[in-house]
Amino acid sequence: MFGDMMNMMGKLKETQQKIEATKQRLHTVLIDEQSHDGLLKVTLTANRTLKSVTIDDSLLADKEQLEDYLILVLNKAIERATSVNETELAAVAKEGMPNIPGMDKFF
């Protein structure tokens, strides 16, 4: 029994290291999003760090329109980045978890 517990603790430590490595890798995964007409483009990492914003000059004339574009496009990009982030981290966590009955419903 003690050997099983030590093995389980080792697997959990290994999984924790894999999760940290995945978090670091997600800093390099880029999510591009743009407005329906291509006038505003943003790039985020899968860890939801903003990397770039490209604004067409035509949007600079109307502050309210620009703000609306930013809100819509950034929210779409954040949603996509969050989905990628959660999917990747859940896969790593589930892969490394010991087979404990009933625990699969948490992942």
Coordinates of N, CA and C in Angstrom, one line a residue:
M1 N 0.8 -1.2 0.0 CA 0.0 0.0 0.0 C 0.9 1.3 0.0
F2 N 1.9 1.3 0.8 CA 2.8 2.4 0.9 C 3.5 2.7 -0.5
G3 N 3.9 1.6 -1.2 CA 4.5 1.7 -2.5 C 3.5 2.3 -3.5
D4 N 2.2 1.9 -3.4 CA 1.2 2.5 -4.3 C 1.1 4.0 -4.0
M5 N 1.1 4.4 -2.8 CA 1.0 5.8 -2.4 C 2.2 6.6 -2.9
M6 N 3.4 6.0 -2.8 CA 4.6 6.7 -3.3 C 4.6 6.8 -4.8
N7 N 4.1 5.8 -5.5 CA 4.0 5.8 -6.9 C 3.0 6.9 -7.3
M8 N 1.9 7.0 -6.6 CA 0.9 8.0 -6.9 C 1.4 9.4 -6.7
M9 N 2.1 9.6 -5.7 CA 2.7 10.9 -5.4 C 3.7 11.3 -6.5
G10 N 4.5 10.3 -6.9 CA 5.5 10.5 -8.0 C 4.8 10.9 -9.3
K11 N 3.6 10.3 -9.6 CA 2.9 10.6 -10.8 C 2.3 12.0 -10.7
L12 N 1.8 12.4 -9.5 CA 1.3 13.7 -9.3 C 2.3 14.8 -9.5
K13 N 3.5 14.5 -9.0 CA 4.7 15.4 -9.2 C 5.0 15.6 -10.6
E14 N 5.1 14.5 -11.3 CA 5.4 14.5 -12.8 C 4.3 15.2 -13.6
T15 N 3.0 15.0 -13.2 CA 1.9 15.7 -13.8 C 2.0 17.2 -13.6
Q16 N 2.4 17.6 -12.4 CA 2.5 19.0 -12.1 C 3.6 19.7 -12.9
Q17 N 4.7 18.9 -13.1 CA 5.8 19.5 -14.0 C 5.3 19.6 -15.4
K18 N 4.6 18.6 -15.9 CA 4.0 18.7 -17.3 C 3.1 19.8 -17.4
I19 N 2.3 20.1 -16.4 CA 1.3 21.2 -16.5 C 2.1 22.6 -16.6
E20 N 3.2 22.7 -15.8 CA 4.0 23.9 -15.8 C 4.7 24.0 -17.2
A21 N 5.1 23.0 -17.8 CA 5.8 23.0 -19.1 C 4.7 23.4 -20.1
T22 N 3.5 22.9 -20.0 CA 2.4 23.2 -20.9 C 2.1 24.7 -20.8
K23 N 2.0 25.2 -19.6 CA 1.8 26.7 -19.4 C 2.8 27.5 -20.1
Q24 N 4.1 27.1 -20.0 CA 5.2 27.8 -20.7 C 5.0 27.8 -22.2
R25 N 4.7 26.6 -22.7 CA 4.5 26.4 -24.1 C 3.3 27.2 -24.7
L26 N 2.3 27.4 -23.9 CA 1.1 28.2 -24.3 C 1.5 29.7 -24.5
H27 N 2.6 30.1 -23.9 CA 3.0 31.5 -24.2 C 3.5 31.7 -25.6
T28 N 3.7 30.6 -26.3 CA 4.2 30.7 -27.7 C 3.1 30.3 -28.7
V29 N 1.9 29.9 -28.2 CA 0.8 29.6 -29.1 C 0.0 30.9 -29.3
L30 N 0.0 31.3 -30.6 CA -0.7 32.6 -30.9 C -2.1 32.4 -31.5
I31 N -3.0 33.2 -31.0 CA -4.4 33.2 -31.4 C -4.6 34.5 -32.1
D32 N -5.0 34.4 -33.4 CA -5.3 35.6 -34.2 C -6.8 35.7 -34.4
E33 N -7.3 37.0 -34.2 CA -8.7 37.2 -34.4 C -8.8 38.6 -35.1
Q34 N -9.9 38.7 -35.9 CA -10.1 40.0 -36.5 C -11.6 40.3 -36.6
S35 N -11.9 41.5 -36.9 CA -13.3 41.9 -37.1 C -13.8 41.3 -38.4
H36 N -15.1 41.3 -38.6 CA -15.7 40.7 -39.8 C -15.2 41.3 -41.1
D37 N -14.9 42.6 -41.0 CA -14.4 43.3 -42.2 C -12.9 43.5 -42.3
G38 N -12.2 42.9 -41.3 CA -10.8 42.9 -41.3 C -10.1 44.3 -40.9
L39 N -10.9 45.2 -40.4 CA -10.4 46.5 -40.1 C -9.6 46.5 -38.8
L40 N -9.9 45.5 -37.9 CA -9.2 45.4 -36.6 C -8.7 44.0 -36.4
K41 N -7.4 43.8 -36.1 CA -6.9 42.5 -35.9 C -6.1 42.5 -34.6
V42 N -6.2 41.4 -33.8 CA -5.5 41.3 -32.6 C -4.8 39.9 -32.5
T43 N -3.7 39.8 -31.8 CA -3.1 38.5 -31.6 C -2.8 38.4 -30.1
L44 N -3.2 37.3 -29.5 CA -3.0 36.9 -28.1 C -2.3 35.6 -28.1
T45 N -1.6 35.4 -26.9 CA -1.1 34.0 -26.7 C -2.2 33.2 -26.1
A46 N -2.1 31.9 -26.0 CA -3.1 31.0 -25.4 C -3.1 31.2 -23.9
N47 N -2.2 32.0 -23.4 CA -2.2 32.4 -22.0 C -2.9 33.7 -21.8
R48 N -3.5 34.2 -22.9 CA -4.3 35.5 -22.9 C -3.4 36.7 -22.6
T49 N -2.2 36.7 -23.2 CA -1.4 37.9 -23.2 C -1.5 38.6 -24.6
L50 N -1.8 39.8 -24.6 CA -2.0 40.6 -25.8 C -0.6 40.8 -26.5
K51 N -0.5 40.4 -27.7 CA 0.8 40.5 -28.4 C 0.8 41.6 -29.5
S52 N -0.4 41.8 -30.2 CA -0.4 42.9 -31.2 C -1.8 43.3 -31.4
V53 N -2.0 44.6 -31.9 CA -3.2 45.1 -32.3 C -2.9 45.9 -33.6
T54 N -3.7 45.6 -34.6 CA -3.6 46.3 -35.9 C -4.9 47.0 -36.2
I55 N -4.9 48.3 -36.3 CA -6.1 49.1 -36.5 C -6.1 49.8 -37.9
D56 N -7.0 49.6 -38.7 CA -7.1 50.3 -40.0 C -7.4 51.8 -39.7
D57 N -6.7 52.6 -40.5 CA -6.8 54.1 -40.3 C -8.3 54.6 -40.4
S58 N -9.2 53.9 -41.1 CA -10.6 54.3 -41.2 C -11.3 54.3 -39.8
L59 N -10.8 53.4 -38.9 CA -11.4 53.3 -37.6 C -11.0 54.5 -36.7
L60 N -9.9 55.2 -37.0 CA -9.4 56.2 -36.1 C -10.3 57.4 -36.1
A61 N -11.2 57.6 -37.1 CA -12.0 58.8 -37.2 C -13.2 58.7 -36.2
D62 N -13.6 57.5 -35.8 CA -14.8 57.4 -34.9 C -14.4 56.6 -33.7
K63 N -14.2 57.3 -32.6 CA -13.8 56.7 -31.3 C -14.7 55.6 -30.8
E64 N -16.0 55.9 -30.9 CA -17.0 54.9 -30.4 C -17.0 53.6 -31.2
Q65 N -16.9 53.8 -32.5 CA -16.8 52.6 -33.4 C -15.5 51.8 -33.1
L66 N -14.4 52.5 -32.9 CA -13.2 51.8 -32.6 C -13.3 51.0 -31.2
E67 N -13.9 51.7 -30.2 CA -14.1 51.0 -29.0 C -14.9 49.8 -29.1
D68 N -16.0 49.9 -29.9 CA -16.9 48.7 -30.1 C -16.1 47.6 -30.8
Y69 N -15.3 47.9 -31.8 CA -14.5 46.9 -32.5 C -13.6 46.3 -31.5
L70 N -12.9 47.0 -30.7 CA -11.9 46.5 -29.8 C -12.6 45.5 -28.8
I71 N -13.7 45.9 -28.3 CA -14.4 45.1 -27.3 C -14.8 43.7 -28.0
L72 N -15.4 43.8 -29.1 CA -15.9 42.6 -29.8 C -14.8 41.7 -30.2
V73 N -13.7 42.2 -30.8 CA -12.6 41.4 -31.3 C -11.8 40.9 -30.1
L74 N -11.5 41.7 -29.1 CA -10.8 41.2 -28.0 C -11.5 40.1 -27.2
N75 N -12.8 40.3 -27.1 CA -13.6 39.2 -26.4 C -13.6 37.9 -27.1
K76 N -13.7 38.0 -28.5 CA -13.6 36.8 -29.3 C -12.3 36.1 -29.1
A77 N -11.2 36.9 -29.2 CA -9.9 36.4 -29.1 C -9.6 35.7 -27.7
I78 N -10.1 36.4 -26.7 CA -9.9 35.9 -25.3 C -10.7 34.6 -25.1
E79 N -11.9 34.5 -25.7 CA -12.7 33.3 -25.6 C -12.0 32.1 -26.3
R80 N -11.4 32.4 -27.5 CA -10.7 31.3 -28.2 C -9.4 30.9 -27.4
A81 N -8.7 31.9 -26.9 CA -7.4 31.6 -26.2 C -7.8 30.8 -24.9
T82 N -8.8 31.2 -24.2 CA -9.2 30.5 -23.0 C -9.6 29.0 -23.3
S83 N -10.3 28.8 -24.4 CA -10.6 27.5 -24.8 C -9.4 26.6 -25.1
V84 N -8.5 27.2 -25.9 CA -7.2 26.4 -26.1 C -6.5 26.1 -24.8
N85 N -6.3 27.1 -24.0 CA -5.6 27.0 -22.7 C -6.3 25.9 -21.9
E86 N -7.6 25.9 -21.7 CA -8.2 25.0 -20.8 C -8.2 23.6 -21.4
T87 N -8.3 23.4 -22.7 CA -8.2 22.1 -23.4 C -6.9 21.5 -23.2
E88 N -5.8 22.3 -23.4 CA -4.5 21.8 -23.3 C -4.1 21.4 -21.9
L89 N -4.5 22.2 -20.9 CA -4.1 21.9 -19.5 C -4.9 20.8 -19.0
A90 N -6.2 20.7 -19.4 CA -7.0 19.5 -19.0 C -6.5 18.2 -19.5
A91 N -6.0 18.2 -20.8 CA -5.5 17.0 -21.4 C -4.3 16.5 -20.6
V92 N -3.4 17.5 -20.2 CA -2.2 17.1 -19.5 C -2.5 16.6 -18.1
A93 N -3.4 17.3 -17.5 CA -3.8 16.9 -16.1 C -4.5 15.5 -16.1
K94 N -5.4 15.3 -17.0 CA -6.1 14.0 -17.1 C -5.1 12.9 -17.4
E95 N -4.2 13.1 -18.3 CA -3.2 12.1 -18.7 C -2.4 11.6 -17.6
G96 N -2.0 12.5 -16.7 CA -1.1 12.1 -15.6 C -1.8 11.7 -14.3
M97 N -3.1 11.8 -14.2 CA -3.8 11.5 -13.0 C -3.9 10.0 -12.8
P98 N -3.6 9.5 -11.6 CA -3.8 8.1 -11.3 C -5.3 7.7 -11.4
N99 N -5.5 6.4 -11.7 CA -6.9 5.9 -11.9 C -7.6 5.8 -10.6
I100 N -8.2 6.9 -10.1 CA -9.0 6.9 -8.9 C -10.5 6.9 -9.3
P101 N -11.2 5.9 -8.9 CA -12.6 5.8 -9.3 C -13.4 7.1 -8.9
G102 N -14.1 7.6 -9.8 CA -15.0 8.8 -9.6 C -14.3 10.1 -9.8
M103 N -12.9 10.1 -10.0 CA -12.2 11.3 -10.2 C -12.3 11.8 -11.7
D104 N -12.7 11.0 -12.6 CA -12.8 11.4 -14.0 C -13.8 12.4 -14.2
K105 N -14.8 12.5 -13.4 CA -15.9 13.6 -13.6 C -15.4 15.0 -13.3
F106 N -14.2 15.1 -12.7 CA -13.6 16.4 -12.4 C -12.8 17.0 -13.5
F107 N -12.6 16.1 -14.6 CA -11.8 16.6 -15.7 C -12.5 16.5 -17.0

